[in-house]
Amino acid sequence: MLYIDIVYQMRYRVIIPTIFFLLFFILCENTYATSSNLDKQDNIILTSNFDINHTSIAQGTSNNYFIFFSNKLDSGKSGIGIASSDNKIDWQIINREIILPNESAHPNWSETDVFSPTVIFYNNEYYMWFVSSRAGSRQFKSGESIYRIHFSKSSDGLSWSNPVNVISPSPNSWNSEATSSPSVLVENDQFKMWYSGRDSKGLWKIGYASSPNGLDWTQLGTNPILQSSESWESAGKHLPGTVSPSVVKYKNKYIILYSTGEQAPFNNIAIAISNDGVSWSKYSFHNPLIQRESGKFDSNMVSSPDALVLDSELWIYYSGHDGNKWSIGLAKGDLDIDPEESKDAIVVVPGMFSSYDPVGLSICSKTPWQNWKLIPQVTEYNGILKTLQTQGYTLNQNLFIFPYDWRQKITDSGQDLKSFIDTQVIPKNPDSKINLVGHSLGGLVSRSYLQEYAPAGLVDQIITLGSPHQGVTEAYKAWAGGELPEDGPMRVAASFIVNICKIKTGSLTNKSAIQKTAPVYKDILPTYQYLKGAATHVWLDMDKLGDEFNNSYLSGLNQTYSNYSDKFTKITSTSFDVDKVYGVAGYMEDQIRGVYMHGRPTTVLISAPGDKTVLAESASVTNENYIDIPLDHKGLIYSREGIQKILEVLGIVVELDDITAGQPTNFKPSLSLLMRSPATINITDQNNQVISSGDKFVFIPNYDSGNYKVEVVGTDKGSYELVVGQITENSTHWESFEETTTQNEIDTYNISINPDQPNQPVIKDNNSIHPIQSASNKITQLQNIENNPILDQINQLLSNLDKLSDQEKVDQALRIIRYLGSYYQETTNTEGKLLALETIQQIETLLSNLDPELDLSSARFKLAESIQQKKLERLNKKGQATELLGINYSEASNRFAKAEINENSNPRLNQIYSFSAYYLIN
């Protein structure tokens, strides 16, 4: 363990249980020194009448030490100087100008400043990496790269070779504007560098690179490795981030010091620890470690730590600013790192809609698990991860969280978990057993891995929290009827699938879209009896429901559960009522549409204890030997009480007050933005706070009403589609918007949203392509696919649509929908059918804007029903059936033929109903 005992200015003492570190500040007065007259104080003084900062200390050939530092030259530019000492405390400046900026030395790089050196003594030479700037004022401009890292070497520390560029900013990445502040170690002739990068939004992060010679560097593909995540780093508010790393190694542990802070990247110095130099834990320390002190040399800023380990002592040289100039201070202390007991690896498997892959969500099909990431705004799991890190676990070393495609079959997710464990967990924990902590659906995925894929003896324990081992009744609504469940994550997930994937998969109903895209809903159907006749209260015969509505997967796992029961701990709740049995009734319209084939739920006949989402008897597998905590479904994993129970099962004793709780994610209301390539999204809220930068998918739970600014940044040339979805307590509303872009082109949209009025158009921007233009573009695409006179008629109607009055636009738009329906019926081209449905959607968007009272969802259902009836008609003509699904064909035809006068009083909508009836009887 690493223990730190902090003494600040020798005035007070704080003992942190897991850390012992004697820290004291040796501060400088407002004194002046030059290379010939250094005014010394006890223990340390390195100050002058010019700025001195960004230091790096290196030991020479004998018992002498050098500090290499940045300083402001008489020219106003920054250069690099050197000072020497034989005790590391009393310093003498030797030369302020050992490396100077050279505007003509580098092609296409007019160097105006050099600063932030890091120096090592290697093979009897000094190796230096430093920052070169081509912006004299160091003022960043969005998208412009101005910092990069250069390399030089010297035999004496005074005369240096011509610098060469070794690491530059990468366009459209986490370090697009700057690579800066290098820190280098050499281990077994392998050079390792930690360095800062700044993105186009001004956020600093820390990355890692390696080199065989100090010149040719390979940057880690998963960079950045350290970024803002805590309130004292305040990345979301002022965008400082993490910057200026300094890394040392002690007893096989890497220790990093870095600058961070609330108002600028110079307010605090923090510390973290790592086993491999890539995965870092900030939570074994009382951070921030060094802060400003009023009235002292660092009263305004602290920055740029440089660490040195001497025996068991850690010395931290750092820059302090008093409001007028920079000077160098020192903090030092004793390190005591004891050998750690081996810890079994822990893998946390989250529930539904906790992970995302923007490509997978866009194309509505399976993508590799490596592409899936945790949704940052889903915060239920933050508490368990942080608490385990305070207990000595290191994220991505012996503590993991597994993002996955929650739409796919559970067995496929279990197989992906096997791949994750084989490639990510076992190589870092070769002699460790594995503990699985699965919440909700994650418990079933963990179970799939254990019972289907795990090698014998590898899994020590599996803890499931609110996992539906016998299914969940509400899944029937989504799987059988395409209806959105009430449960937050299941509701958002189903809404996403219905609105993003319905047209993409060629589905005519919500049910079809869900069954094609998200077979997971079948895997969580109940294994118990859950349907009765609403009027008769007679159980439906489960055997007669067919395989589509019987959960053979969970039933199979449950049959072999007893072989693994000694590894299971099931945590649930009995404090809330949960739907168990639906009363269902049959409706002819449902039968024709192919939904709720065994009855639509009209009432809840039986409720039973659970956690608001999952029945306790389902979460317990066998309705026995479970832990009951009076918390709801989310609280089981995010609350301190739930986390304490998990730790207790794992044999970790922590007081409740020492546990960090997660936060519940409010899915209703929530806002989702999805970018279909080639572009990314930057979004800023009404208070000008950055919510997300450089992403293709943004999820905002519990969003506030107001105007949001969305920037779409092109990553290539082509067309893109921006999809915006609102989910509220009682409704959902989705819009899509199309435009073209080129690389680095920025389109700005003002989005006005209000959870109380989710059906209002949210995208209001002069840059937008009108639905008429979008529809016209799609008709052009159709004409390129095939020559059909109907398309010519549609194009003619579209050409003058924008010139008509609103009343005339509605009438003409309805005519266009009729023609598109005719085309859909005639064409045999699959791509043509999809484009026709997309064009209908664009015209419906126009109709919604013109007449918000028009119930287009009903009209869309009628169109789908007409197509279904054509299938019935073909069967009837072939003599294969006069009755299908229990519905007499002629009866259905007559019913829909009367739709115009019976179904709705809205005459405009009746035109669409008439259109459906036309196809039924002709």
mmCIF file of N, CA and C in Angstrom, residues 98-99 118-130 150-165 213-215:
data_model
loop_
_atom_site.group_PDB
_atom_site.id
_atom_site.type_symbol
_atom_site.label_atom_id
_atom_site.label_comp_id
_atom_site.label_asym_id
_atom_site.label_seq_id
_atom_site.Cartn_x
_atom_site.Cartn_y
_atom_site.Cartn_z
ATOM 1 N N ILE A 98 20.038 27.856 -23.217
ATOM 2 C CA ILE A 98 20.676 26.691 -23.846
ATOM 3 C C ILE A 98 19.912 26.221 -25.090
ATOM 4 N N ILE A 99 18.605 26.432 -25.115
ATOM 5 C CA ILE A 99 17.809 26.168 -26.317
ATOM 6 C C ILE A 99 16.890 27.364 -26.533
ATOM 7 N N THR A 118 11.637 18.096 -20.599
ATOM 8 C CA THR A 118 11.867 16.942 -19.731
ATOM 9 C C THR A 118 13.198 16.340 -20.160
ATOM 10 N N VAL A 119 14.056 16.024 -19.189
ATOM 11 C CA VAL A 119 15.424 15.615 -19.488
ATOM 12 C C VAL A 119 15.758 14.348 -18.715
ATOM 13 N N ILE A 120 16.431 13.403 -19.394
ATOM 14 C CA ILE A 120 16.970 12.216 -18.730
ATOM 15 C C ILE A 120 18.444 12.092 -19.108
ATOM 16 N N PHE A 121 19.225 11.446 -18.265
ATOM 17 C CA PHE A 121 20.634 11.148 -18.555
ATOM 18 C C PHE A 121 20.702 9.687 -18.963
ATOM 19 N N TYR A 122 21.084 9.452 -20.236
ATOM 20 C CA TYR A 122 21.007 8.102 -20.804
ATOM 21 C C TYR A 122 22.220 7.881 -21.705
ATOM 22 N N ASN A 123 22.922 6.768 -21.502
ATOM 23 C CA ASN A 123 24.113 6.442 -22.306
ATOM 24 C C ASN A 123 25.111 7.593 -22.328
ATOM 25 N N ASN A 124 25.338 8.193 -21.140
ATOM 26 C CA ASN A 124 26.303 9.284 -20.968
ATOM 27 C C ASN A 124 25.958 10.532 -21.772
ATOM 28 N N GLU A 125 24.655 10.692 -22.094
ATOM 29 C CA GLU A 125 24.204 11.901 -22.773
ATOM 30 C C GLU A 125 22.901 12.368 -22.130
ATOM 31 N N TYR A 126 22.651 13.650 -22.282
ATOM 32 C CA TYR A 126 21.386 14.206 -21.844
ATOM 33 C C TYR A 126 20.406 14.188 -23.017
ATOM 34 N N TYR A 127 19.256 13.589 -22.813
ATOM 35 C CA TYR A 127 18.193 13.569 -23.813
ATOM 36 C C TYR A 127 17.099 14.531 -23.346
ATOM 37 N N MET A 128 16.714 15.433 -24.228
ATOM 38 C CA MET A 128 15.671 16.403 -23.879
ATOM 39 C C MET A 128 14.531 16.355 -24.892
ATOM 40 N N TRP A 129 13.311 16.328 -24.354
ATOM 41 C CA TRP A 129 12.104 16.536 -25.153
ATOM 42 C C TRP A 129 11.445 17.803 -24.630
ATOM 43 N N PHE A 130 10.973 18.646 -25.509
ATOM 44 C CA PHE A 130 10.395 19.921 -25.079
ATOM 45 C C PHE A 130 9.306 20.343 -26.053
ATOM 46 N N HIS A 150 9.484 18.451 -29.588
ATOM 47 C CA HIS A 150 10.763 18.303 -30.271
ATOM 48 C C HIS A 150 11.749 17.546 -29.376
ATOM 49 N N PHE A 151 12.831 17.065 -29.991
ATOM 50 C CA PHE A 151 13.850 16.296 -29.284
ATOM 51 C C PHE A 151 15.228 16.842 -29.624
ATOM 52 N N SER A 152 16.122 16.851 -28.602
ATOM 53 C CA SER A 152 17.517 17.228 -28.798
ATOM 54 C C SER A 152 18.349 16.474 -27.764
ATOM 55 N N LYS A 153 19.684 16.391 -27.978
ATOM 56 C CA LYS A 153 20.531 15.736 -26.979
ATOM 57 C C LYS A 153 21.851 16.484 -26.858
ATOM 58 N N SER A 154 22.542 16.212 -25.725
ATOM 59 C CA SER A 154 23.749 16.959 -25.393
ATOM 60 C C SER A 154 24.683 16.087 -24.559
ATOM 61 N N SER A 155 25.972 16.333 -24.674
ATOM 62 C CA SER A 155 26.948 15.605 -23.857
ATOM 63 C C SER A 155 27.236 16.308 -22.541
ATOM 64 N N ASP A 156 26.970 17.624 -22.487
ATOM 65 C CA ASP A 156 27.302 18.392 -21.288
ATOM 66 C C ASP A 156 26.134 19.177 -20.703
ATOM 67 N N GLY A 157 24.971 19.157 -21.333
ATOM 68 C CA GLY A 157 23.823 19.898 -20.843
ATOM 69 C C GLY A 157 23.801 21.343 -21.267
ATOM 70 N N LEU A 158 24.842 21.789 -21.989
ATOM 71 C CA LEU A 158 24.932 23.196 -22.406
ATOM 72 C C LEU A 158 24.825 23.345 -23.924
ATOM 73 N N SER A 159 25.490 22.486 -24.658
ATOM 74 C CA SER A 159 25.462 22.540 -26.119
ATOM 75 C C SER A 159 24.568 21.412 -26.620
ATOM 76 N N TRP A 160 23.566 21.750 -27.429
ATOM 77 C CA TRP A 160 22.546 20.780 -27.815
ATOM 78 C C TRP A 160 22.484 20.610 -29.326
ATOM 79 N N SER A 161 22.140 19.416 -29.758
ATOM 80 C CA SER A 161 21.989 19.132 -31.185
ATOM 81 C C SER A 161 20.776 19.863 -31.740
ATOM 82 N N ASN A 162 20.741 19.945 -33.065
ATOM 83 C CA ASN A 162 19.592 20.599 -33.700
ATOM 84 C C ASN A 162 18.318 19.822 -33.376
ATOM 85 N N PRO A 163 17.317 20.502 -32.842
ATOM 86 C CA PRO A 163 16.088 19.794 -32.451
ATOM 87 C C PRO A 163 15.347 19.226 -33.660
ATOM 88 N N VAL A 164 14.660 18.100 -33.430
ATOM 89 C CA VAL A 164 13.816 17.500 -34.462
ATOM 90 C C VAL A 164 12.424 17.272 -33.876
ATOM 91 N N ASN A 165 11.434 17.346 -34.731
ATOM 92 C CA ASN A 165 10.047 17.103 -34.302
ATOM 93 C C ASN A 165 9.824 15.601 -34.139
ATOM 94 N N ASN A 213 14.022 4.315 -29.344
ATOM 95 C CA ASN A 213 15.228 5.147 -29.376
ATOM 96 C C ASN A 213 15.021 6.596 -28.928
ATOM 97 N N GLY A 214 13.795 6.956 -28.567
ATOM 98 C CA GLY A 214 13.527 8.335 -28.158
ATOM 99 C C GLY A 214 13.189 9.259 -29.306
ATOM 100 N N LEU A 215 13.303 8.761 -30.526
ATOM 101 C CA LEU A 215 13.012 9.563 -31.722
ATOM 102 C C LEU A 215 11.739 9.113 -32.422
#
